[in-house]
Tab-separated table of C-alpha atoms and ligand atoms in Angstrom:
chain	number	residue	atom	x	y	z
A	28	UNK	CA	-0.164	-18.211	-12.365
A	29	UNK	CA	-1.864	-16.240	-15.103
A	30	UNK	CA	-3.836	-13.106	-14.545
A	31	UNK	CA	-7.553	-13.422	-15.204
A	32	UNK	CA	-10.162	-10.733	-15.513
A	33	UNK	CA	-9.765	-9.005	-12.125
A	34	UNK	CA	-8.182	-6.012	-13.830
A	35	UNK	CA	-10.710	-4.183	-15.972
A	36	UNK	CA	-9.925	-1.042	-17.905
A	37	UNK	CA	-11.889	1.795	-16.339
A	38	UNK	CA	-11.727	0.377	-12.838
A	39	UNK	CA	-10.438	2.826	-10.248
A	40	UNK	CA	-7.604	2.418	-7.729
A	41	UNK	CA	-6.572	4.675	-4.852
A	42	UNK	CA	-2.894	4.299	-3.935
A	43	UNK	CA	-1.179	5.996	-0.994
A	44	UNK	CA	2.536	6.739	-1.137
A	45	UNK	CA	2.584	6.622	-4.946
A	46	UNK	CA	5.284	9.256	-5.532
A	47	UNK	CA	8.216	6.826	-5.241
A	48	UNK	CA	9.299	3.301	-4.355
A	49	UNK	CA	6.789	0.470	-4.260
A	50	UNK	CA	3.674	2.664	-4.449
A	51	UNK	CA	4.856	4.307	-7.652
A	52	UNK	CA	5.738	0.925	-9.169
A	53	UNK	CA	2.269	-0.394	-8.277
A	54	UNK	CA	0.679	2.691	-9.850
A	55	UNK	CA	2.632	2.015	-13.075
A	56	UNK	CA	1.423	-1.594	-13.185
A	57	UNK	CA	-2.196	-0.589	-12.623
A	58	UNK	CA	-1.993	2.210	-15.202
A	59	UNK	CA	-0.624	-0.281	-17.733
A	60	UNK	CA	-3.735	-2.413	-17.117
A	61	UNK	CA	-6.021	0.539	-17.811
A	62	UNK	CA	-7.090	1.381	-14.277
A	63	UNK	CA	-7.796	5.030	-13.492
A	64	UNK	CA	-5.933	6.288	-10.450
A	65	UNK	CA	-6.205	8.499	-7.399
A	66	UNK	CA	-2.728	8.912	-5.921
A	67	UNK	CA	-1.300	10.702	-2.923
A	68	UNK	CA	1.892	11.536	-1.033
A	69	UNK	CA	2.941	14.602	0.981
A	70	UNK	CA	5.592	16.034	-1.349
A	71	UNK	CA	3.475	17.771	-3.990
A	72	UNK	CA	6.288	18.170	-6.543
A	73	UNK	CA	7.313	14.505	-6.375
A	74	UNK	CA	3.670	13.434	-6.597
A	75	UNK	CA	3.061	15.623	-9.632
A	76	UNK	CA	6.159	14.201	-11.326
A	77	UNK	CA	4.795	10.684	-10.828
A	78	UNK	CA	1.337	11.771	-11.975
A	79	UNK	CA	2.585	13.266	-15.222
A	80	UNK	CA	4.368	10.010	-16.078
A	81	UNK	CA	1.248	7.970	-15.238
A	82	UNK	CA	-0.989	10.284	-17.289
A	83	UNK	CA	0.729	8.976	-20.438
A	84	UNK	CA	-1.171	5.732	-19.737
A	85	UNK	CA	-4.352	6.614	-17.848
A	86	UNK	CA	-6.449	9.247	-16.065
A	87	UNK	CA	-4.880	10.318	-12.787
A	88	UNK	CA	-6.123	12.457	-9.912
A	89	UNK	CA	-3.122	13.452	-7.774
A	90	UNK	CA	-3.845	15.015	-4.393
A	91	UNK	CA	-0.908	15.910	-2.178
A	92	UNK	CA	-1.401	15.538	1.557
A	93	UNK	CA	-0.805	13.545	4.699
A	94	UNK	CA	-2.809	10.339	5.158
A	95	UNK	CA	-2.722	10.806	8.918
A	96	UNK	CA	-5.102	13.761	8.489
A	97	UNK	CA	-8.736	12.682	8.405
A	98	UNK	CA	-9.731	15.539	6.081
A	99	UNK	CA	-7.168	14.302	3.571
A	100	UNK	CA	-8.514	10.744	3.785
A	101	UNK	CA	-12.007	12.075	3.113
A	102	UNK	CA	-10.739	14.197	0.217
A	103	UNK	CA	-9.087	11.179	-1.418
A	104	UNK	CA	-12.161	8.982	-1.305
A	105	UNK	CA	-14.433	11.836	-2.380
A	106	UNK	CA	-12.199	12.478	-5.388
A	107	UNK	CA	-12.504	8.846	-6.509
A	108	UNK	CA	-16.263	9.182	-6.272
A	109	UNK	CA	-16.559	12.661	-7.835
A	110	UNK	CA	-14.027	12.214	-10.649
A	111	UNK	CA	-14.610	8.567	-11.525
A	112	UNK	CA	-17.846	7.496	-9.819
A	113	UNK	CA	-16.409	4.318	-8.335
A	114	UNK	CA	-13.562	2.691	-6.403
A	115	UNK	CA	-12.415	-0.887	-7.028
A	116	UNK	CA	-9.027	-1.097	-5.346
A	117	UNK	CA	-7.542	0.609	-2.290
A	118	UNK	CA	-3.785	0.174	-1.819
A	119	UNK	CA	-2.626	1.283	1.638
A	120	UNK	CA	1.078	1.577	0.931
A	121	UNK	CA	2.293	4.846	2.546
A	122	UNK	CA	4.364	4.148	5.622
A	123	UNK	CA	6.990	5.565	7.931
A	124	UNK	CA	9.988	4.115	9.768
A	125	UNK	CA	9.397	6.666	12.518
A	126	UNK	CA	13.014	7.496	13.203
A	127	UNK	CA	16.327	6.507	11.641
A	128	UNK	CA	18.665	5.064	12.767
A	129	UNK	CA	16.006	2.731	14.158
A	130	UNK	CA	16.087	2.993	17.963
A	131	UNK	CA	15.725	-0.014	20.255
A	132	UNK	CA	12.337	-0.148	21.997
A	133	UNK	CA	14.004	0.945	25.217
A	134	UNK	CA	14.601	4.364	23.614
A	135	UNK	CA	11.538	4.711	21.372
A	136	UNK	CA	9.811	7.931	22.376
A	137	UNK	CA	6.034	8.188	22.752
A	138	UNK	CA	5.976	10.803	19.965
A	139	UNK	CA	7.698	8.482	17.479
A	140	UNK	CA	5.563	5.521	18.563
A	141	UNK	CA	2.445	7.642	18.008
A	142	UNK	CA	3.599	8.768	14.552
A	143	UNK	CA	4.314	5.134	13.589
A	144	UNK	CA	0.822	4.028	14.564
A	145	UNK	CA	-0.875	7.078	13.048
A	146	UNK	CA	0.796	6.518	9.660
A	147	UNK	CA	1.105	2.736	9.432
A	148	UNK	CA	-2.061	1.569	11.198
A	149	UNK	CA	-4.656	4.292	11.883
A	150	UNK	CA	-4.431	6.004	8.468
A	151	UNK	CA	-5.011	2.737	6.549
A	152	UNK	CA	-7.886	1.925	8.914
A	153	UNK	CA	-9.475	5.328	8.298
A	154	UNK	CA	-9.080	4.858	4.556
A	155	UNK	CA	-10.683	1.421	4.721
A	156	UNK	CA	-13.557	2.765	6.829
A	157	UNK	CA	-14.190	5.717	4.573
A	158	UNK	CA	-13.768	3.816	1.289
A	159	UNK	CA	-15.951	0.904	2.358
A	160	UNK	CA	-19.276	2.141	0.910
A	161	UNK	CA	-17.672	2.486	-2.539
A	162	UNK	CA	-15.844	-0.829	-2.235
A	163	UNK	CA	-19.025	-2.638	-1.161
A	164	UNK	CA	-20.759	-1.264	-4.243
A	165	UNK	CA	-17.997	-2.478	-6.583
A	166	UNK	CA	-17.119	-5.724	-4.781
A	167	UNK	CA	-13.657	-4.243	-4.498
A	168	UNK	CA	-10.307	-5.215	-3.055
A	169	UNK	CA	-8.180	-3.718	-0.292
A	170	UNK	CA	-4.418	-4.244	-0.340
A	171	UNK	CA	-2.604	-3.433	2.882
A	172	UNK	CA	1.180	-3.366	2.566
A	173	UNK	CA	2.779	-4.888	5.643
A	174	UNK	CA	6.223	-6.281	6.403
A	175	UNK	CA	7.906	-9.354	7.815
A	176	UNK	CA	8.709	-7.077	10.768
A	177	UNK	CA	5.023	-7.515	11.711
A	178	UNK	CA	5.697	-11.152	12.587
A	179	UNK	CA	9.437	-11.378	13.299
A	180	UNK	CA	11.412	-9.674	16.075
A	181	UNK	CA	14.223	-7.608	14.564
A	182	UNK	CA	16.146	-5.358	16.954
A	183	UNK	CA	15.289	-1.725	16.191
A	184	UNK	CA	12.144	-2.607	14.241
A	185	UNK	CA	9.848	-3.025	17.263
A	186	UNK	CA	7.792	0.158	16.870
A	187	UNK	CA	7.446	-0.165	13.098
A	188	UNK	CA	6.747	-3.910	13.390
A	189	UNK	CA	4.086	-3.379	16.058
A	190	UNK	CA	2.328	-0.807	13.850
A	191	UNK	CA	2.341	-3.243	10.920
A	192	UNK	CA	1.064	-6.020	13.228
A	193	UNK	CA	-1.814	-3.711	14.190
A	194	UNK	CA	-2.527	-3.107	10.500
A	195	UNK	CA	-2.607	-6.854	9.904
A	196	UNK	CA	-5.003	-7.421	12.793
A	197	UNK	CA	-7.312	-4.628	11.632
A	198	UNK	CA	-7.263	-6.309	8.222
A	199	UNK	CA	-8.096	-9.789	9.541
A	200	UNK	CA	-10.879	-8.486	11.755
A	201	UNK	CA	-12.439	-6.299	9.076
A	202	UNK	CA	-12.344	-9.245	6.684
A	203	UNK	CA	-14.205	-11.386	9.247
A	204	UNK	CA	-16.782	-8.623	9.712
A	205	UNK	CA	-17.217	-8.302	5.947
A	206	UNK	CA	-17.578	-12.036	5.352
A	207	UNK	CA	-20.073	-12.568	2.547
A	208	UNK	CA	-20.239	-8.921	1.450
A	209	UNK	CA	-17.948	-9.300	-1.564
A	210	UNK	CA	-15.016	-7.136	-0.483
A	211	UNK	CA	-11.673	-8.934	-0.261
A	212	UNK	CA	-8.678	-7.926	1.835
A	213	UNK	CA	-5.145	-8.817	0.907
A	214	UNK	CA	-2.247	-8.229	3.290
A	215	UNK	CA	1.079	-8.379	1.495
A	216	UNK	CA	4.633	-8.634	2.718
A	217	UNK	CA	6.683	-7.245	-0.165
A	218	UNK	CA	9.992	-8.528	1.211
A	219	UNK	CA	13.175	-6.516	0.898
A	220	UNK	CA	13.218	-4.000	-1.964
A	221	UNK	CA	15.678	-1.377	-3.061
A	222	UNK	CA	13.803	1.793	-2.072
A	223	UNK	CA	14.520	5.002	-0.198
A	224	UNK	CA	12.845	3.596	2.920
A	225	UNK	CA	15.128	0.565	2.936
A	226	UNK	CA	18.236	2.658	2.211
A	227	UNK	CA	17.303	4.966	5.114
A	228	UNK	CA	16.837	1.987	7.443
A	229	UNK	CA	19.808	-0.151	6.434
A	230	UNK	CA	22.321	1.922	4.431
A	231	UNK	CA	24.850	-0.925	4.400
A	232	UNK	CA	22.497	-3.609	3.062
A	233	UNK	CA	23.279	-5.414	-0.205
A	234	UNK	CA	20.831	-3.567	-2.470
A	235	UNK	CA	22.138	-5.233	-5.620
A	236	UNK	CA	20.794	-8.546	-4.283
A	237	UNK	CA	17.278	-7.166	-3.731
A	238	UNK	CA	14.454	-7.105	-6.234
A	239	UNK	CA	13.389	-3.725	-7.542
A	240	UNK	CA	10.013	-2.316	-6.486
A	241	UNK	CA	8.944	-2.796	-10.130
A	242	UNK	CA	9.559	-6.561	-9.925
A	243	UNK	CA	7.670	-6.802	-6.641
A	244	UNK	CA	4.799	-4.749	-8.080
A	245	UNK	CA	4.406	-7.375	-10.832
A	246	UNK	CA	4.205	-10.006	-8.073
A	247	UNK	CA	1.471	-7.923	-6.421
A	248	UNK	CA	-0.508	-7.929	-9.675
A	249	UNK	CA	-0.292	-11.742	-9.613
A	250	UNK	CA	-1.450	-11.791	-5.986
A	251	UNK	CA	-4.443	-9.532	-6.686
A	252	UNK	CA	-5.462	-11.597	-9.695
A	253	UNK	CA	-4.980	-14.949	-7.971
A	254	UNK	CA	-7.804	-17.231	-6.955
A	255	UNK	CA	-7.850	-16.614	-3.183
A	256	UNK	CA	-10.099	-16.344	-0.155
A	257	UNK	CA	-11.744	-13.048	0.899
A	258	UNK	CA	-8.835	-12.644	3.321
A	259	UNK	CA	-5.295	-13.615	2.423
A	260	UNK	CA	-1.778	-12.796	3.577
A	261	UNK	CA	0.732	-13.227	0.790
A	262	UNK	CA	4.516	-12.972	0.856
A	263	UNK	CA	5.217	-11.409	-2.513
A	264	UNK	CA	8.741	-12.883	-2.876
A	265	UNK	CA	6.999	-16.249	-3.332
A	266	UNK	CA	5.411	-14.882	-6.527
A	267	UNK	CA	8.543	-13.280	-7.963
A	268	UNK	CA	9.839	-16.360	-9.702
A	269	UNK	CA	6.538	-17.400	-11.215
A	270	UNK	CA	6.811	-17.991	-14.926
A	271	UNK	CA	3.981	-18.552	-17.348
A	272	UNK	CA	3.401	-22.218	-18.262
A	273	UNK	CA	5.030	-23.215	-21.549
B	305	NAP	N1	11.401	-1.247	1.032
B	305	NAP	C1	11.337	-2.401	1.658
B	305	NAP	O1	12.284	-3.196	1.645
B	305	NAP	C2	10.069	-2.799	2.390
B	305	NAP	C3	10.047	-4.023	3.082
B	305	NAP	C4	8.881	-4.401	3.735
B	305	NAP	C5	7.756	-3.586	3.682
B	305	NAP	N2	7.809	-2.397	2.995
B	305	NAP	C6	6.589	-1.584	2.927
B	305	NAP	O2	6.349	-1.257	1.559
B	305	NAP	C7	5.654	-0.004	1.494
B	305	NAP	C8	6.365	0.938	0.533
B	305	NAP	O3	7.656	1.189	1.030
B	305	NAP	P1	8.790	1.913	0.181
B	305	NAP	O4	10.043	1.233	0.534
B	305	NAP	O5	8.376	2.054	-1.233
B	305	NAP	O6	8.799	3.363	0.896
B	305	NAP	P2	9.293	4.778	0.396
B	305	NAP	O7	10.217	4.677	-0.752
B	305	NAP	O8	9.737	5.502	1.619
B	305	NAP	O9	7.923	5.470	-0.129
B	305	NAP	C9	6.929	5.782	0.787
B	305	NAP	C10	5.839	6.569	0.096
B	305	NAP	O10	4.832	6.904	1.061
B	305	NAP	C11	4.642	8.327	1.097
B	305	NAP	N3	4.256	8.685	2.457
B	305	NAP	C12	4.940	8.454	3.599
B	305	NAP	N4	4.267	8.948	4.653
B	305	NAP	C13	3.127	9.504	4.169
B	305	NAP	C14	2.031	10.183	4.760
B	305	NAP	N5	1.975	10.402	6.087
B	305	NAP	N6	1.027	10.617	3.966
B	305	NAP	C15	1.067	10.404	2.621
B	305	NAP	N7	2.078	9.751	2.008
B	305	NAP	C16	3.108	9.334	2.775
B	305	NAP	C17	5.981	8.898	0.621
B	305	NAP	O11	5.896	10.205	0.062
B	305	NAP	P3	6.040	11.541	0.986
B	305	NAP	O12	7.230	11.322	1.866
B	305	NAP	O13	6.183	12.652	-0.003
B	305	NAP	O14	4.762	11.644	1.760
B	305	NAP	C18	6.310	7.892	-0.487
B	305	NAP	O15	5.559	8.184	-1.652
B	305	NAP	C19	5.565	0.512	2.924
B	305	NAP	O16	4.312	0.172	3.476
B	305	NAP	C20	6.672	-0.251	3.644
B	305	NAP	O17	6.415	-0.365	5.029
B	305	NAP	C21	8.934	-1.982	2.358
């Protein structure tokens, strides 16, 4: 699958959780394609470190904060509009495991359950809602990063998986409501990656056997650029092995 002209230099992407892991790798890929970026994460020093690397390739607005706070969501979208005048791509990537070691549902506290839903489902929904006017104007794309835990039952992953399932259902429903308006929604399951989140969740996993977030970010670029319907759910591991035709 070859990339076509979806990526245009000067387009603008907003990426949550871009200070490390998959979000940072996605930001690198988009910067390399000439997109201007608005990035966020809570740890201001880590975010600034990522931003200064990305600024070697493109213009970057880095705003530290928590995506579960509505004011922060508004600030992020306003910055895309004020600094760049447009928004073409929203990547809802920031996420939490809630609590590690992952507790069985029987012991998942209401406070942790609430934090899981606030971060993994409500924050992306608020970002989609608030960014929609800009995305409608640009005919933009929303990428919501989910997980196979949204569809499979893994002991310990019930709270996290339920929050990702909610995110997927918000995505499907919004896509149905936006049918014909030119905005596309892509839900992606990145598969297992060697990141801090995965090491926190499963310290004994075989990380050497997992793709890096950088490899999976390249697969996401293929997914975004692919010829697809206005709503799609793509398992990114299926795009990892794609090679250009000879
Ligand atoms: N790694 C895997 O194997 C795997 C598998 C399936 C799905 N996923 C999904 O892939 C995505 C990326 O995961 P990852 O492994 O790269 O995670 P990660 O290494 O833990 O990075 C998460 C990023 O999100 C930020 N973040 C977390 N909570 C936030 C909040 N409330 N507000 C703003 N930023 C916040 C973190 O920075 P701060 O902590 O500084 O805020 C960090 O930049 C997530 O949606 C995850 O669910 C990962």
